[in-house]
Coordinates of C-alpha atoms (C1' of nucleotides) in Angstrom, one line a residue:
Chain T
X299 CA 20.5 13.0 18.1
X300 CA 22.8 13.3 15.1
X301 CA 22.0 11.8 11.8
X302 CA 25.0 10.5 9.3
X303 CA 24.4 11.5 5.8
X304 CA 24.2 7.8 5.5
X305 CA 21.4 7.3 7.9
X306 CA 19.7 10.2 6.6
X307 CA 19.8 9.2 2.7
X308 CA 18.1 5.9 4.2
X309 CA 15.7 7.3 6.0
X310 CA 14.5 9.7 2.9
X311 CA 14.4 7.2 1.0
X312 CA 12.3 5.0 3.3
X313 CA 10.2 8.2 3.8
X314 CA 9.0 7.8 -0.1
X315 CA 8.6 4.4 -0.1
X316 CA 6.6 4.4 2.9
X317 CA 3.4 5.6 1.1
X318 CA 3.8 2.5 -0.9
X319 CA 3.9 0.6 1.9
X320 CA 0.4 1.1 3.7
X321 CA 2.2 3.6 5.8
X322 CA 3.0 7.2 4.9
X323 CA 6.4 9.5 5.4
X324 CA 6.7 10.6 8.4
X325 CA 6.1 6.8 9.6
X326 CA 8.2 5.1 7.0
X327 CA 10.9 7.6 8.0
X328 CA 10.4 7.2 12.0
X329 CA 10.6 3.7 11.7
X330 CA 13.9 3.5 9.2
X331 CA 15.3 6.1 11.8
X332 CA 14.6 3.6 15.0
X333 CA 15.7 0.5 12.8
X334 CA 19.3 2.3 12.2
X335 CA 20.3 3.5 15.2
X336 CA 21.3 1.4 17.9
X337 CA 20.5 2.9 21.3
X338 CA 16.3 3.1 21.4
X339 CA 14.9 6.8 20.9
X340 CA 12.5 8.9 23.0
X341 CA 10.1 10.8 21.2
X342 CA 11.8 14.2 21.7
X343 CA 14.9 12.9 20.0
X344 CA 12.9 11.3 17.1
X345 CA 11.2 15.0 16.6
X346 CA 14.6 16.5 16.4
X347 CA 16.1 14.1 14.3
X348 CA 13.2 14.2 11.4
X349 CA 12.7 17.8 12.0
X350 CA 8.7 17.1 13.0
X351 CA 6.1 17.9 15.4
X352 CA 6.3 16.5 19.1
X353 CA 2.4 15.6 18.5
X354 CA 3.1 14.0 14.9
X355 CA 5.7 12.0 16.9
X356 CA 3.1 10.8 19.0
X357 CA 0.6 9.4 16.8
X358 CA 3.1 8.2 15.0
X359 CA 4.2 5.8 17.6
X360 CA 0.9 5.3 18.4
X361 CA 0.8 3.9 14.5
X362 CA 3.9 2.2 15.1
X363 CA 2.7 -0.1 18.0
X364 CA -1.0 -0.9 16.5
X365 CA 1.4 -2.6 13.8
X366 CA 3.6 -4.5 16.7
X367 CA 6.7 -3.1 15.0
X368 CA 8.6 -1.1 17.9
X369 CA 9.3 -2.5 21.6
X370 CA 8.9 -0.2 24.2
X371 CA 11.4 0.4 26.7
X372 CA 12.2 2.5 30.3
X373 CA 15.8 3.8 31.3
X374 CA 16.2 3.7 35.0
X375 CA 16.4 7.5 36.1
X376 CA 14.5 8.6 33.5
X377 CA 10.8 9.1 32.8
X378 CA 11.0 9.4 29.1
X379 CA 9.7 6.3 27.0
X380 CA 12.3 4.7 24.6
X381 CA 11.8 3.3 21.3
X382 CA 13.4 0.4 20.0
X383 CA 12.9 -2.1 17.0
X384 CA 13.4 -5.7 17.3
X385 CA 16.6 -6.6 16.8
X386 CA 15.9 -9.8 14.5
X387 CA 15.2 -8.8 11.0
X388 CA 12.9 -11.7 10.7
X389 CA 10.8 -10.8 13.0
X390 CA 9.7 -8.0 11.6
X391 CA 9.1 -9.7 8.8
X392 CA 6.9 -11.8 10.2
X393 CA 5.0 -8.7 12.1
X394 CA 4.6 -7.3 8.7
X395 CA 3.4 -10.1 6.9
X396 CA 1.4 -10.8 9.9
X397 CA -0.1 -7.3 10.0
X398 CA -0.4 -6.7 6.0
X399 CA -3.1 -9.9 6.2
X400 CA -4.8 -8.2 8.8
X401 CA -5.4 -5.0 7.2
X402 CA -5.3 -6.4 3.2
X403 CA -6.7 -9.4 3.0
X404 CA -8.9 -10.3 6.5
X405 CA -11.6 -7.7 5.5
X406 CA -11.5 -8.8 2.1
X407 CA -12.0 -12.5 2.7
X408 CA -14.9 -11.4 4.5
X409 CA -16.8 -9.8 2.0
X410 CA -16.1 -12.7 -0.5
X411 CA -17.8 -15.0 2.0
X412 CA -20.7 -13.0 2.5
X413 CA -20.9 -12.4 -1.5
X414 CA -21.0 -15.9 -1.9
X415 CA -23.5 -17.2 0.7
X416 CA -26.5 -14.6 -1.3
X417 CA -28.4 -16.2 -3.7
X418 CA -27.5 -15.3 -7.3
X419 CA -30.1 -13.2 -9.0
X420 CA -29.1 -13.4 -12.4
X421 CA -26.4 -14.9 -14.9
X422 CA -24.8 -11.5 -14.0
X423 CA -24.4 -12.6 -10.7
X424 CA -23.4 -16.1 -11.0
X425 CA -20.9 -15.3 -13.2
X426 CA -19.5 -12.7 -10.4
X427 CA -20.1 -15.1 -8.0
X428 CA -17.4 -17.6 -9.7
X429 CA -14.9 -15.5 -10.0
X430 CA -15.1 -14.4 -6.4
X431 CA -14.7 -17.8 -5.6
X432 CA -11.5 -17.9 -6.9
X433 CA -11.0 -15.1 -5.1
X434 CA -11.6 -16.4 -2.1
X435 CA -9.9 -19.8 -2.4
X436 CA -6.7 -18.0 -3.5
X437 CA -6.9 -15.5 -0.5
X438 CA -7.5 -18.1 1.8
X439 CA -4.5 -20.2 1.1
X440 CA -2.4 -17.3 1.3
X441 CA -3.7 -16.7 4.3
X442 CA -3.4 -20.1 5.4
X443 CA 0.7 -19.6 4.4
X444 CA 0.9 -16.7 5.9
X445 CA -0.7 -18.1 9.4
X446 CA 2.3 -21.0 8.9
X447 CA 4.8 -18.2 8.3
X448 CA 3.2 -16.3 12.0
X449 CA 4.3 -19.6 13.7
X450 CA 7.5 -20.1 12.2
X451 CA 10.9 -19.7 14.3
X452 CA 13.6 -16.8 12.6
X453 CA 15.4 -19.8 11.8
X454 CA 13.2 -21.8 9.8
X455 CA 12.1 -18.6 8.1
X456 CA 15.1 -17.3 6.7
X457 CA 15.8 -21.8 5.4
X458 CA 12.4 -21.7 3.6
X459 CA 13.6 -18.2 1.9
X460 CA 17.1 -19.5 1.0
X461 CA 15.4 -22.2 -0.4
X462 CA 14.7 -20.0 -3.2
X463 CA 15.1 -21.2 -6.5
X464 CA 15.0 -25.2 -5.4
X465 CA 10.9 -24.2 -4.9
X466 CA 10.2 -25.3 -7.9
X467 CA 12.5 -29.1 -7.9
X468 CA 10.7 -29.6 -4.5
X469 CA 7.3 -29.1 -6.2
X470 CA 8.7 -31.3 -9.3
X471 CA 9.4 -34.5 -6.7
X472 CA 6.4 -33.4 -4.4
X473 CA 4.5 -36.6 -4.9
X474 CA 7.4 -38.6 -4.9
X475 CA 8.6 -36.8 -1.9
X476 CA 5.0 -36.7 0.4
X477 CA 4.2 -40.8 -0.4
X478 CA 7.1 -41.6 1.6
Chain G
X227 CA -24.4 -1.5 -18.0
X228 CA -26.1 -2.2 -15.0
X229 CA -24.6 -3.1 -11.7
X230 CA -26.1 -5.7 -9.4
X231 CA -26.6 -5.3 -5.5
X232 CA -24.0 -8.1 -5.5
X233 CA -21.3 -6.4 -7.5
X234 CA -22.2 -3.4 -6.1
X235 CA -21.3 -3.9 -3.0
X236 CA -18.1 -5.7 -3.8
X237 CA -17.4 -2.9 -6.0
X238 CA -17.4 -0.4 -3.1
X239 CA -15.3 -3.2 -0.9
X240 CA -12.3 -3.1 -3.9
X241 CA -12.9 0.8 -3.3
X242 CA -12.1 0.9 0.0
X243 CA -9.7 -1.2 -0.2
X244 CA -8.0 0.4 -3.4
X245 CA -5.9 2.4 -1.1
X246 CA -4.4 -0.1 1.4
X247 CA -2.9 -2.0 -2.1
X248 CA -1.3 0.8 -3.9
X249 CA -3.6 1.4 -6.1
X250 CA -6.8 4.0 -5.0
X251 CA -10.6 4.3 -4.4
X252 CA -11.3 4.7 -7.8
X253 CA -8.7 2.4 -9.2
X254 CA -9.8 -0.4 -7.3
X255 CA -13.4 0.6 -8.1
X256 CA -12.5 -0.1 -11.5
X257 CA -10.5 -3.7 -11.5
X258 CA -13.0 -5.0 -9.1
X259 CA -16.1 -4.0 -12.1
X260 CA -13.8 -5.1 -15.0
X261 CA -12.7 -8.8 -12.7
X262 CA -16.5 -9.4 -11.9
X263 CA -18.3 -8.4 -15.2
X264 CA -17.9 -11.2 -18.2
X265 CA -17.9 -9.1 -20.8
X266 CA -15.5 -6.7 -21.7
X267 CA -16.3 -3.2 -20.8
X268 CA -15.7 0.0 -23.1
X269 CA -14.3 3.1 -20.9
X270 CA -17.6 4.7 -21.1
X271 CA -19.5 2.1 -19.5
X272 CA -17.1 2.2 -17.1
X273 CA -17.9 5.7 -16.5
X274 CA -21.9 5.1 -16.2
X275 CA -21.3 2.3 -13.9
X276 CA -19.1 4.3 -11.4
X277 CA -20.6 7.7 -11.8
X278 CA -16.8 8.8 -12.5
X279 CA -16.1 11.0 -15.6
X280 CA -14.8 10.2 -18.8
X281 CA -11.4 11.2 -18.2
X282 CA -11.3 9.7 -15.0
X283 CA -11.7 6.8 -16.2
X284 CA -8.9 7.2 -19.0
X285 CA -6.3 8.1 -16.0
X286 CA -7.4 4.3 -14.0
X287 CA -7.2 2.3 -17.9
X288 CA -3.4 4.1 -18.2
X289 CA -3.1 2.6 -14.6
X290 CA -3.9 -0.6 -15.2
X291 CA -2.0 -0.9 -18.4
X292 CA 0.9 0.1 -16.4
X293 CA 0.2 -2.4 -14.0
X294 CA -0.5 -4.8 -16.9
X295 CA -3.8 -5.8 -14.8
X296 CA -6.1 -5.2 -18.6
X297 CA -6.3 -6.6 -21.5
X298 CA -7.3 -4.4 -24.4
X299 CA -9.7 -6.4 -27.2
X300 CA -11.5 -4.8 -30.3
X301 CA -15.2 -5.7 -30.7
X302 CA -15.5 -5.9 -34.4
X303 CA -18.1 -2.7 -36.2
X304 CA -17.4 -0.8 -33.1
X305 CA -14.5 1.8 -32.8
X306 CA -14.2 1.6 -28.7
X307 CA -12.0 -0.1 -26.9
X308 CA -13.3 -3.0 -24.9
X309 CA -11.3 -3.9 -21.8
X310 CA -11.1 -7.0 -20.1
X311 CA -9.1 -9.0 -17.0
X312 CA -7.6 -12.6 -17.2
X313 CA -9.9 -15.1 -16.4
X314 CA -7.3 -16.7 -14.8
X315 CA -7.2 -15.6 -11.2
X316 CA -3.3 -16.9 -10.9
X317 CA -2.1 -15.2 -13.6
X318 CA -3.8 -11.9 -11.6
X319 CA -2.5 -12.6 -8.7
X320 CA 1.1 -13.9 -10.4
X321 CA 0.8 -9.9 -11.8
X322 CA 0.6 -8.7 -8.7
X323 CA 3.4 -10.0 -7.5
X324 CA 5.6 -8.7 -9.5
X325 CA 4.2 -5.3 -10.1
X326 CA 4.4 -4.8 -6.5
X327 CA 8.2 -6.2 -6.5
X328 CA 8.9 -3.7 -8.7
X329 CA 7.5 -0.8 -7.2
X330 CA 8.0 -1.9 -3.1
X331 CA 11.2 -4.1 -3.5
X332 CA 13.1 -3.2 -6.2
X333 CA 14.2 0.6 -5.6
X334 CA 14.8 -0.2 -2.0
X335 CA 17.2 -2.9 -2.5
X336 CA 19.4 -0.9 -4.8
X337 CA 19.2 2.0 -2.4
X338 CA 20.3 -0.6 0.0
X339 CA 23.6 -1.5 -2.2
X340 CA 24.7 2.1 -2.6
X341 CA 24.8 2.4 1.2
X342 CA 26.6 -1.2 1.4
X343 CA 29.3 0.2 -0.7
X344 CA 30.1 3.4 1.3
X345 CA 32.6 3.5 3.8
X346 CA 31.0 3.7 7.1
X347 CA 32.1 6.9 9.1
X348 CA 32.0 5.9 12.6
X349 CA 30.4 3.5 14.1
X350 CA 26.9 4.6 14.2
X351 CA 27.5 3.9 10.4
X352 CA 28.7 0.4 11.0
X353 CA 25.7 -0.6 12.7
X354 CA 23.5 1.5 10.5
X355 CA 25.3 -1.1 7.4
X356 CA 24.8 -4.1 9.7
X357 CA 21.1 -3.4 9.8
X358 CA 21.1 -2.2 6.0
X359 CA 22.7 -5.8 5.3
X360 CA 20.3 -8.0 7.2
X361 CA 17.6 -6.2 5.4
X362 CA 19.1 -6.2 2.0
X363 CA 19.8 -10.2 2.0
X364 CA 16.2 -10.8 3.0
X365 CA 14.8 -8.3 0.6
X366 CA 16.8 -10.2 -2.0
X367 CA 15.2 -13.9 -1.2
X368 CA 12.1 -12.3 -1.4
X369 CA 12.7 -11.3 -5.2
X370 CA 14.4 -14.6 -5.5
X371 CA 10.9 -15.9 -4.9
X372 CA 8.9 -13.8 -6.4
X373 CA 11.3 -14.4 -9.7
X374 CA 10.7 -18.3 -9.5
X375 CA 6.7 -17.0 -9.1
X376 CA 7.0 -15.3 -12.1
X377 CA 7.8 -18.3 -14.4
X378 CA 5.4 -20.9 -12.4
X379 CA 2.5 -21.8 -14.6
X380 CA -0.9 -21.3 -13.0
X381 CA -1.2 -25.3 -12.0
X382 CA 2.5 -25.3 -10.2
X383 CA 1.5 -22.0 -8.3
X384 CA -2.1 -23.2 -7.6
X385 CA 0.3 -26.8 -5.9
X386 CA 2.8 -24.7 -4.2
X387 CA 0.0 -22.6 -2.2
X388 CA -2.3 -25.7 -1.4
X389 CA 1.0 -27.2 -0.1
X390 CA 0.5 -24.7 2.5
X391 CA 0.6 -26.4 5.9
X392 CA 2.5 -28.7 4.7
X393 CA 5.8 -26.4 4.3
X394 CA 6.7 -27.1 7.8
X395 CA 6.9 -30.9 7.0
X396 CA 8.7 -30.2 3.7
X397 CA 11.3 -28.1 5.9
X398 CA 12.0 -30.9 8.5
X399 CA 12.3 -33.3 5.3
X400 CA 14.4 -30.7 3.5
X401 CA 18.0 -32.3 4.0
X402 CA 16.6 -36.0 3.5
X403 CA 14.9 -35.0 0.4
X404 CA 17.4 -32.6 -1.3
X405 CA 20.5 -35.5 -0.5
X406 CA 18.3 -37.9 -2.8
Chain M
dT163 C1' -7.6 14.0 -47.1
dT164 C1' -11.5 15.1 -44.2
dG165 C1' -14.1 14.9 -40.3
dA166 C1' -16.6 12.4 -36.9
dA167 C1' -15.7 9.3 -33.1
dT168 C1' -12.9 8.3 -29.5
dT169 C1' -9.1 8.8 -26.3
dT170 C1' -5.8 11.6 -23.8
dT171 C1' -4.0 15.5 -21.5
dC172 C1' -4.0 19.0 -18.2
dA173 C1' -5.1 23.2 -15.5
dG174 C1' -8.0 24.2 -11.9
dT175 C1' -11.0 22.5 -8.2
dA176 C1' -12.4 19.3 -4.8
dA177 C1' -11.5 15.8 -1.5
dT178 C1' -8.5 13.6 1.5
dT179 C1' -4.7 13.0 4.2
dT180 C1' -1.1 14.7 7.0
dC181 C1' 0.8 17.9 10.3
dT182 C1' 1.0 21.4 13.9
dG183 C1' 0.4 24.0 18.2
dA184 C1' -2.3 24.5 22.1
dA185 C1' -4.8 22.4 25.5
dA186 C1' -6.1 18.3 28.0
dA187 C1' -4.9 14.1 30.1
dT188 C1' -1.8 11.0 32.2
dT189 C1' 2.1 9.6 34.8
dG190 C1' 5.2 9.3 38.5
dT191 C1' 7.7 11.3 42.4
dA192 C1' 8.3 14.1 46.4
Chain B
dT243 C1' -2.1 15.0 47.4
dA244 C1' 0.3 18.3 44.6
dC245 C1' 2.8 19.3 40.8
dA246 C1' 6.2 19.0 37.3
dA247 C1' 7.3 16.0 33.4
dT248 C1' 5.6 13.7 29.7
dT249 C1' 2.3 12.0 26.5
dT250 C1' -2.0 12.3 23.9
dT251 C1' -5.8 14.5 21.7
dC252 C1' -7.8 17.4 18.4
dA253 C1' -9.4 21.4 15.7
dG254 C1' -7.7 23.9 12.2
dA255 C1' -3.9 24.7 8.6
dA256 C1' -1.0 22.9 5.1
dA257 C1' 0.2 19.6 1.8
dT258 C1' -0.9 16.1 -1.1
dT259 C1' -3.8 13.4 -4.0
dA260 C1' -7.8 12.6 -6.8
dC261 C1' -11.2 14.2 -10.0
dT262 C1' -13.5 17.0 -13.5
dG263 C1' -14.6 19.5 -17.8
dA264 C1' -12.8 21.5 -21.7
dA265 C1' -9.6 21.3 -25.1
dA266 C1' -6.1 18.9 -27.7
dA267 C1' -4.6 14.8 -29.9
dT268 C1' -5.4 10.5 -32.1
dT269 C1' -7.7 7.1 -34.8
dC270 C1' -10.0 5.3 -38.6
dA271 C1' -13.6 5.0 -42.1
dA272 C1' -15.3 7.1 -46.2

DNA sequence: TTGAATTTTCAGTAATTTCTGAAAATTGTA
DNA sequence: TACAATTTTCAGAAATTACTGAAAATTCAA
């Protein structure tokens, strides 16, 4: 398993940013290596290449397939199990946006429902309880987009992102548009 | 400052939570007192209502300066510094965006560009800078996005997410609508 | 100016997270 | 079934991140 200085300046550099991402290093730079490389890896050759531990390897991947992000494959004549991610750019996207709800704002939406189902105490809590319904009714609709964007083909996807900038005209003619 | 059951237990849920956004326990400890109390706090009230030090709580204000989540207001007679968050949960949630463009988006798409630009030394390179490039235009609708985001007023963001199922119908419309 | 009030910085410590090697568990084939 | 190949688990070590108290810096009123 050799690594172009190319591949590796990518794979540092997704290594940093993966902490930013809920992830940390080692993932960030496991996944950027399986992303660039073409044939899928076994674990041995993903130790090698990122210079880590067979058993930080493995819980790695086990990481990497509680977020749906790698596909697992078997090479005939060989026991090893092969790593690959999809090939479709847009799909992981959609895994991530998928997976990022899950994790960021499920949980959250939760609490805000059973915040607002107590009975207020106090003007203290009245207040709070306002501004976690806002809260709330902004997570939900995100979470209602992002459930859209889960059932959405690569196709349509990548159309409603190059739609980009004309957002804003569509919203302008929106009622003009919908009463038709 | 007193903290009710309420808050209290939504303050511990932004805690948690802190740390899957990129921000931390105590960070998100912070925002989430600062969003749900309606008046504006001074840092050492801050600090009783946590049980985090004085300087602790310094650190989390620099934070959320930096992450422009505060506003700073002077009460008048009194020295401290009072902070506060928008009451507008769009305008929040509009900072968000961006802050995290900057810091999950931004660096990666111009690390992205450098490796566009070199020339690809064999062909594990070449696919390496096909994958690069399907991740790089993506990345680069998303800030389109975000950018349009960024100069929507509260009521044309607050349309464009209750549009939400309705995207789908906009898309099949798209051609129809755009050619009038 | 001066000095009290307030905020910030920062070195050291504490807490948390990540990583490893060794051992256990699982898998698949002969 | 037996066993070699492979993967997973996990306790402890290493690395990183967060937090504190004390001291330095800043602010502002008199």
């Amino acid at each position: 398993m050799i690594i172009t200085p190319m591949q590796q300046s990518l794979i540092s550099h997704f290594g940093e940013m993966g902490s930013r991402w809920g992830l940390n290093r080692t993932l960030g730079q496991m996944y950027a290596l399986i992303v660039l490389t073409e044939q899928p890896l076994n674990a041995d050759q993903i130790s090698d290449a990122l210079l880590i531990s067979r058993s930080n390897v493995s819980m790695g991947i086990k990481e990497l397939k509680s977020w749906n992000l790698i596909k697992l494959q078997h090479i005939p004549g060989d026991r090893k199990e092969y790593f690959s991610a999809p090939k479709d750019i847009w799909e992981i996207a959609r895994t991530l946006i998928i997976e990022r709800r899950k994790r960021e704002l499920d949980p959250t939406l939760s609490t805000f429902r059973d915040a607002l189902l107590q009975d207020p105490a106090n003007e203290a809590d009245k207040y709070t309880q306002q501004r976690v319904q806002d809260m709330h009714d902004l997570m939900e609709m995100v979470t209602i987009w992002s459930t859209e964007l889960q059932n959405m083909s690569s196709d349509k996807l990548s159309t409603l992102l190059k739609l980009g900038s004309g957002v804003g005209k569509i919203l302008d003619a929106k009622d003009r548009f919908l009463s038709k």
